[in-house]
Amino acid sequence: MKEKIKYIAYVASSIDGRIAKNGQSGTDWTSKEDWNFFQKSISKFDVVIVGHNTYKVSQIHLQKRNMIVFTTKIKKLITVGTVTFLNVKYSNIFDFIKKMNYAKVAILGGPKIYNFFLQNKMLQELFVTIEPYIFTYGVPMFSGDKFVKYNFVLKSIKKLNKRGTLLLRYKYES
Amino acid sequence: MKEKIKYIAYVASSIDGRIAKNGQSGTDWTSKEDWNFFQKSISKFDVVIVGHNTYKVSQIHLQKRNMIVFTTKIKKLITVGTVTFLNVKYSNIFDFIKKMNYAKVAILGGPKIYNFFLQNKMLQELFVTIEPYIFTYGVPMFSGDKFVKYNFVLKSIKKLNKRGTLLLRYKYES
């Protein structure tokens, strides 16, 4: 019996849907409660996927784990240790994941990476952490090139600390 | 004893912090549960404030209530029936509210109007309705011209329907 591959996205955001100041800044503004949840969560995945910006600015590149980095800078897939650099224009990411026998895939952003999986109907579940800030400016959670209404259903709500960091779990519906 | 004037903002958003497709489209995509909550809430206010776009595209212009409409199209304040058109560059909105003896003010958007009150430290409370959609594109909740970290505290969480429309109440902290 063949299990379906699980694609789950994680995102930490301000109340107004911003995830960072700009493409060169990280997500070090999030609460320690979210950081702990995030670290614990991704330890259970076979592989994590990030964009090239997220790979550079987050601490993810310091960790030795299976990782796929989306990049436009190469044509042919390159693997260095546990990290594979892949250009989705030239390589099929879904075929690669099947070939590698990965069963649980964590999508960690940024906005174009999240959007890629959403567009391909492969973002099955979404964990959103809402930190109690408003930024009014900066990188949005998802960045598509047109308005689309993707439907989700809220599965659970958890308050992570006294200030009100919220962890929401959504399932993609259609 | 003089009571402090209360400024409370209401916003309905997708999971990814979008409030409309574009400046010409309304917020008719929200759930009926949110619409009911919103109508009931604003009936308790002395005045509502909207931007000129929101005034035109929402059903708010059909309602006979005290209203201030921010606009850049005029210099001198104009009042037509219960509606006052005001340019914040030439008129002091806070003086006007005091002069009118308004005690409860509802801020209804769009993004620049929310940002104006936030910048002026006058957005004391914020009701955010998160509808279970992702749009990936469109008008953001707040639109400032630089990254600022405004601190809020989450005061309450309410699930408005089975699909998972969430109503969050935040208080501004500093």
mmCIF file of C-alpha atoms in Angstrom:
data_model
loop_
_atom_site.group_PDB
_atom_site.id
_atom_site.type_symbol
_atom_site.label_atom_id
_atom_site.label_comp_id
_atom_site.label_asym_id
_atom_site.label_seq_id
_atom_site.Cartn_x
_atom_site.Cartn_y
_atom_site.Cartn_z
ATOM 1 C CA MET A 1 0.000 0.000 0.000
ATOM 2 C CA LYS A 2 1.409 3.337 -1.049
ATOM 3 C CA GLU A 3 1.084 6.323 1.286
ATOM 4 C CA LYS A 4 0.478 9.752 -0.193
ATOM 5 C CA ILE A 5 3.319 12.205 0.259
ATOM 6 C CA LYS A 6 2.485 14.883 2.865
ATOM 7 C CA TYR A 7 3.248 18.544 2.111
ATOM 8 C CA ILE A 8 2.923 20.850 5.102
ATOM 9 C CA ALA A 9 3.818 24.554 5.187
ATOM 10 C CA TYR A 10 4.953 26.600 8.177
ATOM 11 C CA VAL A 11 4.792 30.376 8.319
ATOM 12 C CA ALA A 12 5.242 32.979 11.058
ATOM 13 C CA SER A 13 3.542 36.288 10.391
ATOM 14 C CA SER A 14 2.565 39.622 11.908
ATOM 15 C CA ILE A 15 -1.165 40.352 12.357
ATOM 16 C CA ASP A 16 -1.057 42.149 9.008
ATOM 17 C CA GLY A 17 0.414 39.224 7.082
ATOM 18 C CA ARG A 18 4.071 40.284 6.877
ATOM 19 C CA ILE A 19 6.840 37.767 7.422
ATOM 20 C CA ALA A 20 9.964 39.947 7.232
ATOM 21 C CA LYS A 21 11.168 43.500 6.752
ATOM 22 C CA ASN A 22 12.698 42.681 3.360
ATOM 23 C CA GLY A 23 14.216 39.837 1.348
ATOM 24 C CA GLN A 24 17.536 40.196 3.147
ATOM 25 C CA SER A 25 16.147 40.119 6.701
ATOM 26 C CA GLY A 26 15.340 36.982 8.654
ATOM 27 C CA THR A 27 12.492 35.912 10.878
ATOM 28 C CA ASP A 28 14.366 36.409 14.147
ATOM 29 C CA TRP A 29 11.566 38.671 15.407
ATOM 30 C CA THR A 30 9.321 35.697 16.273
ATOM 31 C CA SER A 31 8.670 34.506 19.831
ATOM 32 C CA LYS A 32 10.758 31.797 21.457
ATOM 33 C CA GLU A 33 7.548 29.765 21.880
ATOM 34 C CA ASP A 34 7.080 29.745 18.115
ATOM 35 C CA TRP A 35 10.751 28.959 17.519
ATOM 36 C CA ASN A 36 10.511 25.963 19.863
ATOM 37 C CA PHE A 37 7.336 24.731 18.186
ATOM 38 C CA PHE A 38 8.909 25.187 14.767
ATOM 39 C CA GLN A 39 12.148 23.342 15.610
ATOM 40 C CA LYS A 40 10.267 20.460 17.187
ATOM 41 C CA SER A 41 7.900 20.234 14.221
ATOM 42 C CA ILE A 42 10.430 20.173 11.416
ATOM 43 C CA SER A 43 12.534 17.526 13.153
ATOM 44 C CA LYS A 44 9.783 15.066 12.181
ATOM 45 C CA PHE A 45 10.072 15.746 8.442
ATOM 46 C CA ASP A 46 12.088 13.845 5.859
ATOM 47 C CA VAL A 47 13.017 17.006 4.013
ATOM 48 C CA VAL A 48 12.482 20.760 4.178
ATOM 49 C CA ILE A 49 12.078 23.090 1.190
ATOM 50 C CA VAL A 50 13.161 26.722 1.170
ATOM 51 C CA GLY A 51 13.781 29.452 -1.366
ATOM 52 C CA HIS A 52 17.294 30.719 -1.956
ATOM 53 C CA ASN A 53 16.679 33.917 0.062
ATOM 54 C CA THR A 54 15.266 32.045 3.050
ATOM 55 C CA TYR A 55 18.190 29.621 2.814
ATOM 56 C CA LYS A 56 20.666 32.488 3.044
ATOM 57 C CA VAL A 57 19.027 34.653 5.712
ATOM 58 C CA SER A 58 17.583 32.023 8.062
ATOM 59 C CA GLN A 59 19.545 29.739 10.325
ATOM 60 C CA ILE A 60 18.317 26.802 8.285
ATOM 61 C CA HIS A 61 21.579 26.606 6.302
ATOM 62 C CA LEU A 62 23.463 25.894 9.522
ATOM 63 C CA GLN A 63 21.476 22.760 10.174
ATOM 64 C CA LYS A 64 22.489 19.400 8.815
ATOM 65 C CA ARG A 65 19.265 18.004 7.430
ATOM 66 C CA ASN A 66 17.740 16.989 4.118
ATOM 67 C CA MET A 67 16.959 20.186 2.333
ATOM 68 C CA ILE A 68 15.835 21.327 -1.107
ATOM 69 C CA VAL A 69 16.683 24.897 -2.036
ATOM 70 C CA PHE A 70 14.758 26.512 -4.904
ATOM 71 C CA THR A 71 17.018 28.668 -7.004
ATOM 72 C CA THR A 72 16.958 30.308 -10.413
ATOM 73 C CA LYS A 73 20.765 30.515 -10.542
ATOM 74 C CA ILE A 74 21.361 27.000 -11.882
ATOM 75 C CA LYS A 75 19.864 24.764 -14.550
ATOM 76 C CA LYS A 76 20.963 21.318 -13.501
ATOM 77 C CA LEU A 77 20.160 20.019 -10.032
ATOM 78 C CA ILE A 78 23.174 20.064 -7.678
ATOM 79 C CA THR A 79 23.501 18.141 -4.432
ATOM 80 C CA VAL A 80 26.046 19.205 -1.819
ATOM 81 C CA GLY A 81 25.951 16.974 1.242
ATOM 82 C CA THR A 82 22.339 16.917 2.457
ATOM 83 C CA VAL A 83 21.341 19.993 0.439
ATOM 84 C CA THR A 84 19.950 19.875 -3.092
ATOM 85 C CA PHE A 85 19.734 23.053 -5.180
ATOM 86 C CA LEU A 86 16.982 22.826 -7.763
ATOM 87 C CA ASN A 87 15.513 25.104 -10.440
ATOM 88 C CA VAL A 88 11.809 24.294 -10.857
ATOM 89 C CA LYS A 89 11.958 25.588 -14.421
ATOM 90 C CA TYR A 90 14.290 22.733 -15.385
ATOM 91 C CA SER A 91 13.657 19.993 -12.802
ATOM 92 C CA ASN A 92 10.382 18.488 -11.595
ATOM 93 C CA ILE A 93 10.385 18.873 -7.832
ATOM 94 C CA PHE A 94 7.570 16.351 -7.349
ATOM 95 C CA ASP A 95 9.393 13.668 -9.321
ATOM 96 C CA PHE A 96 12.541 14.364 -7.330
ATOM 97 C CA ILE A 97 10.688 13.976 -4.007
ATOM 98 C CA LYS A 98 9.190 10.669 -5.162
ATOM 99 C CA LYS A 99 12.568 9.433 -6.369
ATOM 100 C CA MET A 100 14.104 10.236 -2.995
ATOM 101 C CA ASN A 101 11.280 8.381 -1.210
ATOM 102 C CA TYR A 102 10.453 11.365 0.973
ATOM 103 C CA ALA A 103 7.080 10.939 2.716
ATOM 104 C CA LYS A 104 6.876 14.108 4.818
ATOM 105 C CA VAL A 105 7.851 17.432 3.237
ATOM 106 C CA ALA A 106 7.974 20.744 5.142
ATOM 107 C CA ILE A 107 7.643 23.953 3.116
ATOM 108 C CA LEU A 108 9.317 26.833 4.918
ATOM 109 C CA GLY A 109 8.999 29.785 2.523
ATOM 110 C CA GLY A 110 9.464 32.537 1.454
ATOM 111 C CA PRO A 111 6.311 33.857 -0.245
ATOM 112 C CA LYS A 112 7.077 32.601 -3.760
ATOM 113 C CA ILE A 113 7.837 29.084 -2.505
ATOM 114 C CA TYR A 114 4.579 28.907 -0.546
ATOM 115 C CA ASN A 115 2.762 30.188 -3.615
ATOM 116 C CA PHE A 116 4.390 27.596 -5.882
ATOM 117 C CA PHE A 117 3.014 24.720 -3.806
ATOM 118 C CA LEU A 118 -0.390 26.366 -3.424
ATOM 119 C CA GLN A 119 -0.623 26.873 -7.203
ATOM 120 C CA ASN A 120 0.295 23.239 -7.750
ATOM 121 C CA LYS A 121 -2.379 22.141 -5.229
ATOM 122 C CA MET A 122 0.360 20.605 -3.128
ATOM 123 C CA LEU A 123 0.049 22.708 0.001
ATOM 124 C CA GLN A 124 -2.163 20.351 1.972
ATOM 125 C CA GLU A 125 -1.763 21.773 5.419
ATOM 126 C CA LEU A 126 -0.631 25.126 6.774
ATOM 127 C CA PHE A 127 0.597 26.097 10.212
ATOM 128 C CA VAL A 128 0.385 29.856 10.687
ATOM 129 C CA THR A 129 1.861 31.526 13.729
ATOM 130 C CA ILE A 130 0.468 35.030 14.236
ATOM 131 C CA GLU A 131 2.727 37.175 16.385
ATOM 132 C CA PRO A 132 0.943 40.168 18.001
ATOM 133 C CA TYR A 133 2.611 42.890 15.924
ATOM 134 C CA ILE A 134 1.657 45.085 13.020
ATOM 135 C CA PHE A 135 4.460 45.982 10.593
ATOM 136 C CA THR A 136 2.509 47.937 7.902
ATOM 137 C CA TYR A 137 5.308 47.185 5.420
ATOM 138 C CA GLY A 138 7.509 44.297 4.354
ATOM 139 C CA VAL A 139 7.465 40.864 2.738
ATOM 140 C CA PRO A 140 3.926 39.385 2.476
ATOM 141 C CA MET A 141 3.168 35.818 3.541
ATOM 142 C CA PHE A 142 2.249 34.670 0.023
ATOM 143 C CA SER A 143 3.162 36.353 -3.210
ATOM 144 C CA GLY A 144 1.242 35.408 -6.339
ATOM 145 C CA ASP A 145 0.847 37.354 -9.566
ATOM 146 C CA LYS A 146 -2.939 37.346 -9.501
ATOM 147 C CA PHE A 147 -5.840 37.243 -7.033
ATOM 148 C CA VAL A 148 -7.012 33.650 -6.374
ATOM 149 C CA LYS A 149 -9.340 32.415 -3.635
ATOM 150 C CA TYR A 150 -7.810 29.287 -2.137
ATOM 151 C CA ASN A 151 -10.137 27.677 0.421
ATOM 152 C CA PHE A 152 -8.964 26.386 3.756
ATOM 153 C CA VAL A 153 -10.620 25.023 6.885
ATOM 154 C CA LEU A 154 -9.361 25.892 10.345
ATOM 155 C CA LYS A 155 -8.525 22.721 12.267
ATOM 156 C CA SER A 156 -7.060 24.001 15.519
ATOM 157 C CA ILE A 157 -6.148 27.095 17.525
ATOM 158 C CA LYS A 158 -3.452 27.300 20.186
ATOM 159 C CA LYS A 159 -2.286 30.287 22.215
ATOM 160 C CA LEU A 160 1.469 29.904 22.648
ATOM 161 C CA ASN A 161 2.164 32.581 25.269
ATOM 162 C CA LYS A 162 0.627 35.242 27.490
ATOM 163 C CA ARG A 163 1.035 38.091 24.970
ATOM 164 C CA GLY A 164 -1.061 36.184 22.500
ATOM 165 C CA THR A 165 1.109 34.494 19.899
ATOM 166 C CA LEU A 166 -1.407 32.327 18.058
ATOM 167 C CA LEU A 167 -0.758 29.043 16.298
ATOM 168 C CA LEU A 168 -3.397 28.172 13.692
ATOM 169 C CA ARG A 169 -3.607 24.949 11.734
ATOM 170 C CA TYR A 170 -5.428 25.024 8.408
ATOM 171 C CA LYS A 171 -6.228 22.295 5.891
ATOM 172 C CA TYR A 172 -6.498 23.013 2.219
ATOM 173 C CA GLU A 173 -9.961 22.242 0.915
ATOM 174 C CA SER A 174 -10.247 22.977 -2.789
ATOM 175 C CA MET B 1 -14.774 63.990 34.626
ATOM 176 C CA LYS B 2 -13.748 63.758 31.001
ATOM 177 C CA GLU B 3 -13.761 60.365 29.309
ATOM 178 C CA LYS B 4 -11.026 59.572 26.805
ATOM 179 C CA ILE B 5 -12.219 59.171 23.226
ATOM 180 C CA LYS B 6 -12.163 55.530 22.107
ATOM 181 C CA TYR B 7 -10.719 54.629 18.684
ATOM 182 C CA ILE B 8 -11.388 51.056 17.580
ATOM 183 C CA ALA B 9 -10.526 49.555 14.193
ATOM 184 C CA TYR B 10 -12.297 46.720 12.389
ATOM 185 C CA VAL B 11 -10.718 44.704 9.596
ATOM 186 C CA ALA B 12 -11.638 41.517 7.749
ATOM 187 C CA SER B 13 -8.726 39.725 6.158
ATOM 188 C CA SER B 14 -7.625 36.534 4.430
ATOM 189 C CA ILE B 15 -5.107 34.301 6.225
ATOM 190 C CA ASP B 16 -2.373 36.049 4.244
ATOM 191 C CA GLY B 17 -3.372 39.563 5.300
ATOM 192 C CA ARG B 18 -5.271 40.694 2.187
ATOM 193 C CA ILE B 19 -8.506 42.656 2.507
ATOM 194 C CA ALA B 20 -9.583 43.029 -1.127
ATOM 195 C CA LYS B 21 -8.628 42.157 -4.691
ATOM 196 C CA ASN B 22 -7.906 45.802 -5.526
ATOM 197 C CA GLY B 23 -8.862 49.349 -4.577
ATOM 198 C CA GLN B 24 -12.046 49.143 -6.638
ATOM 199 C CA SER B 25 -13.340 45.892 -5.147
ATOM 200 C CA GLY B 26 -15.274 45.565 -1.915
ATOM 201 C CA THR B 27 -15.174 43.197 1.022
ATOM 202 C CA ASP B 28 -18.250 41.240 0.002
ATOM 203 C CA TRP B 29 -16.229 38.004 0.171
ATOM 204 C CA THR B 30 -16.475 37.834 3.975
ATOM 205 C CA SER B 31 -18.726 35.409 5.855
ATOM 206 C CA LYS B 32 -22.247 36.337 6.923
ATOM 207 C CA GLU B 33 -21.180 35.680 10.525
ATOM 208 C CA ASP B 34 -18.542 38.405 10.226
ATOM 209 C CA TRP B 35 -20.965 40.738 8.479
ATOM 210 C CA ASN B 36 -23.479 40.304 11.321
ATOM 211 C CA PHE B 37 -20.827 40.899 13.964
ATOM 212 C CA PHE B 38 -19.579 43.957 12.094
ATOM 213 C CA GLN B 39 -23.034 45.537 11.650
ATOM 214 C CA LYS B 40 -23.931 44.948 15.281
ATOM 215 C CA SER B 41 -20.595 46.372 16.447
ATOM 216 C CA ILE B 42 -20.597 49.600 14.477
ATOM 217 C CA SER B 43 -24.180 50.404 15.494
ATOM 218 C CA LYS B 44 -22.747 51.225 18.930
ATOM 219 C CA PHE B 45 -20.353 53.901 17.640
ATOM 220 C CA ASP B 46 -20.898 57.646 17.460
ATOM 221 C CA VAL B 47 -19.087 57.912 14.155
ATOM 222 C CA VAL B 48 -17.290 55.734 11.615
ATOM 223 C CA ILE B 49 -14.215 56.746 9.600
ATOM 224 C CA VAL B 50 -13.430 55.445 6.128
ATOM 225 C CA GLY B 51 -11.164 56.319 3.249
ATOM 226 C CA HIS B 52 -12.622 57.592 0.005
ATOM 227 C CA ASN B 53 -12.135 54.232 -1.758
ATOM 228 C CA THR B 54 -13.804 52.279 1.036
ATOM 229 C CA TYR B 55 -16.617 54.825 1.050
ATOM 230 C CA LYS B 56 -17.239 54.281 -2.657
ATOM 231 C CA VAL B 57 -16.897 50.486 -2.885
ATOM 232 C CA SER B 58 -18.471 49.368 0.389
ATOM 233 C CA GLN B 59 -22.140 49.530 1.301
ATOM 234 C CA ILE B 60 -21.260 52.033 3.998
ATOM 235 C CA HIS B 61 -22.299 54.995 1.809
ATOM 236 C CA LEU B 62 -25.848 53.628 1.706
ATOM 237 C CA GLN B 63 -26.200 53.830 5.458
ATOM 238 C CA LYS B 64 -27.414 56.944 7.195
ATOM 239 C CA ARG B 65 -24.972 57.350 10.051
ATOM 240 C CA ASN B 66 -22.339 59.782 11.274
ATOM 241 C CA MET B 67 -19.369 59.280 9.006
ATOM 242 C CA ILE B 68 -16.039 60.912 8.270
ATOM 243 C CA VAL B 69 -14.563 60.237 4.851
ATOM 244 C CA PHE B 70 -10.857 60.885 4.337
ATOM 245 C CA THR B 71 -10.170 62.376 0.951
ATOM 246 C CA THR B 72 -7.357 64.204 -0.806
ATOM 247 C CA LYS B 73 -9.750 65.743 -3.330
ATOM 248 C CA ILE B 74 -10.789 68.739 -1.214
ATOM 249 C CA LYS B 75 -9.035 71.275 1.007
ATOM 250 C CA LYS B 76 -11.845 72.588 3.162
ATOM 251 C CA LEU B 77 -13.978 70.236 5.197
ATOM 252 C CA ILE B 78 -17.433 69.615 3.673
ATOM 253 C CA THR B 79 -20.444 68.172 5.472
ATOM 254 C CA VAL B 80 -23.318 66.677 3.485
ATOM 255 C CA GLY B 81 -26.082 65.370 5.742
ATOM 256 C CA THR B 82 -24.435 62.967 8.220
ATOM 257 C CA VAL B 83 -21.245 62.631 6.139
ATOM 258 C CA THR B 84 -18.183 64.847 6.527
ATOM 259 C CA PHE B 85 -15.448 64.820 3.892
ATOM 260 C CA LEU B 86 -12.088 65.795 5.348
ATOM 261 C CA ASN B 87 -8.526 66.159 4.085
ATOM 262 C CA VAL B 88 -6.097 65.350 6.933
ATOM 263 C CA LYS B 89 -3.477 67.532 5.268
ATOM 264 C CA TYR B 90 -5.618 70.621 5.870
ATOM 265 C CA SER B 91 -7.914 69.704 8.799
ATOM 266 C CA ASN B 92 -7.077 68.159 12.152
ATOM 267 C CA ILE B 93 -9.238 65.060 12.451
ATOM 268 C CA PHE B 94 -8.691 64.754 16.209
ATOM 269 C CA ASP B 95 -9.802 68.338 16.851
ATOM 270 C CA PHE B 96 -12.854 67.749 14.676
ATOM 271 C CA ILE B 97 -13.820 64.622 16.652
ATOM 272 C CA LYS B 98 -13.469 66.507 19.935
ATOM 273 C CA LYS B 99 -15.501 69.423 18.595
ATOM 274 C CA MET B 100 -18.277 67.053 17.573
ATOM 275 C CA ASN B 101 -18.259 65.425 21.034
ATOM 276 C CA TYR B 102 -17.809 61.946 19.583
ATOM 277 C CA ALA B 103 -16.776 59.437 22.280
ATOM 278 C CA LYS B 104 -16.638 56.179 20.293
ATOM 279 C CA VAL B 105 -14.962 56.183 16.888
ATOM 280 C CA ALA B 106 -14.852 53.148 14.553
ATOM 281 C CA ILE B 107 -12.054 53.019 11.977
ATOM 282 C CA LEU B 108 -13.117 50.914 9.002
ATOM 283 C CA GLY B 109 -10.230 51.186 6.531
ATOM 284 C CA GLY B 110 -8.725 50.887 3.974
ATOM 285 C CA PRO B 111 -5.018 50.252 4.620
ATOM 286 C CA LYS B 112 -3.875 53.886 4.572
ATOM 287 C CA ILE B 113 -6.617 54.938 7.006
ATOM 288 C CA TYR B 114 -5.714 52.163 9.463
ATOM 289 C CA ASN B 115 -2.067 53.169 9.115
ATOM 290 C CA PHE B 116 -2.833 56.846 9.737
ATOM 291 C CA PHE B 117 -4.370 56.091 13.146
ATOM 292 C CA LEU B 118 -1.642 53.604 14.029
ATOM 293 C CA GLN B 119 1.063 56.174 13.196
ATOM 294 C CA ASN B 120 -0.715 58.743 15.349
ATOM 295 C CA LYS B 121 -0.921 56.242 18.251
ATOM 296 C CA MET B 122 -4.692 56.484 18.072
ATOM 297 C CA LEU B 123 -5.549 52.925 17.131
ATOM 298 C CA GLN B 124 -6.252 51.637 20.622
ATOM 299 C CA GLU B 125 -8.066 48.449 19.815
ATOM 300 C CA LEU B 126 -8.275 46.238 16.749
ATOM 301 C CA PHE B 127 -10.835 43.607 15.779
ATOM 302 C CA VAL B 128 -9.423 41.327 13.086
ATOM 303 C CA THR B 129 -11.602 38.769 11.373
ATOM 304 C CA ILE B 130 -9.547 36.118 9.622
ATOM 305 C CA GLU B 131 -11.506 34.338 6.917
ATOM 306 C CA PRO B 132 -10.087 30.891 5.952
ATOM 307 C CA TYR B 133 -8.795 31.869 2.510
ATOM 308 C CA ILE B 134 -5.467 32.645 0.945
ATOM 309 C CA PHE B 135 -5.494 35.221 -1.869
ATOM 310 C CA THR B 136 -1.710 35.546 -2.577
ATOM 311 C CA TYR B 137 -2.361 38.977 -4.121
ATOM 312 C CA GLY B 138 -4.370 42.117 -3.416
ATOM 313 C CA VAL B 139 -4.759 45.013 -1.000
ATOM 314 C CA PRO B 140 -2.822 44.488 2.264
ATOM 315 C CA MET B 141 -4.442 45.097 5.665
ATOM 316 C CA PHE B 142 -2.117 47.981 6.558
ATOM 317 C CA SER B 143 -0.050 50.018 4.174
ATOM 318 C CA GLY B 144 2.780 52.109 5.573
ATOM 319 C CA ASP B 145 5.827 53.480 3.826
ATOM 320 C CA LYS B 146 8.325 51.882 6.185
ATOM 321 C CA PHE B 147 8.707 48.859 8.453
ATOM 322 C CA VAL B 148 7.615 49.614 12.043
ATOM 323 C CA LYS B 149 6.996 47.145 14.867
ATOM 324 C CA TYR B 150 3.751 48.132 16.586
ATOM 325 C CA ASN B 151 3.083 45.994 19.652
ATOM 326 C CA PHE B 152 -0.307 44.525 20.448
ATOM 327 C CA VAL B 153 -1.671 42.105 23.023
ATOM 328 C CA LEU B 154 -4.297 39.522 22.124
ATOM 329 C CA LYS B 155 -7.341 39.945 24.358
ATOM 330 C CA SER B 156 -9.806 37.410 22.975
ATOM 331 C CA ILE B 157 -10.382 34.722 20.333
ATOM 332 C CA LYS B 158 -13.751 33.673 18.945
ATOM 333 C CA LYS B 159 -14.567 31.130 16.257
ATOM 334 C CA LEU B 160 -17.510 32.540 14.294
ATOM 335 C CA ASN B 161 -18.500 29.492 12.228
ATOM 336 C CA LYS B 162 -17.748 25.858 11.463
ATOM 337 C CA ARG B 163 -15.294 26.570 8.624
ATOM 338 C CA GLY B 164 -13.150 28.546 10.995
ATOM 339 C CA THR B 165 -13.698 32.259 10.536
ATOM 340 C CA LEU B 166 -11.761 33.706 13.471
ATOM 341 C CA LEU B 167 -12.460 36.921 15.318
ATOM 342 C CA LEU B 168 -9.444 38.273 17.200
ATOM 343 C CA ARG B 169 -9.425 41.270 19.501
ATOM 344 C CA TYR B 170 -6.107 43.057 20.046
ATOM 345 C CA LYS B 171 -5.156 45.987 22.252
ATOM 346 C CA TYR B 172 -2.383 48.371 21.270
ATOM 347 C CA GLU B 173 0.418 48.297 23.796
ATOM 348 C CA SER B 174 3.193 50.695 22.815
#
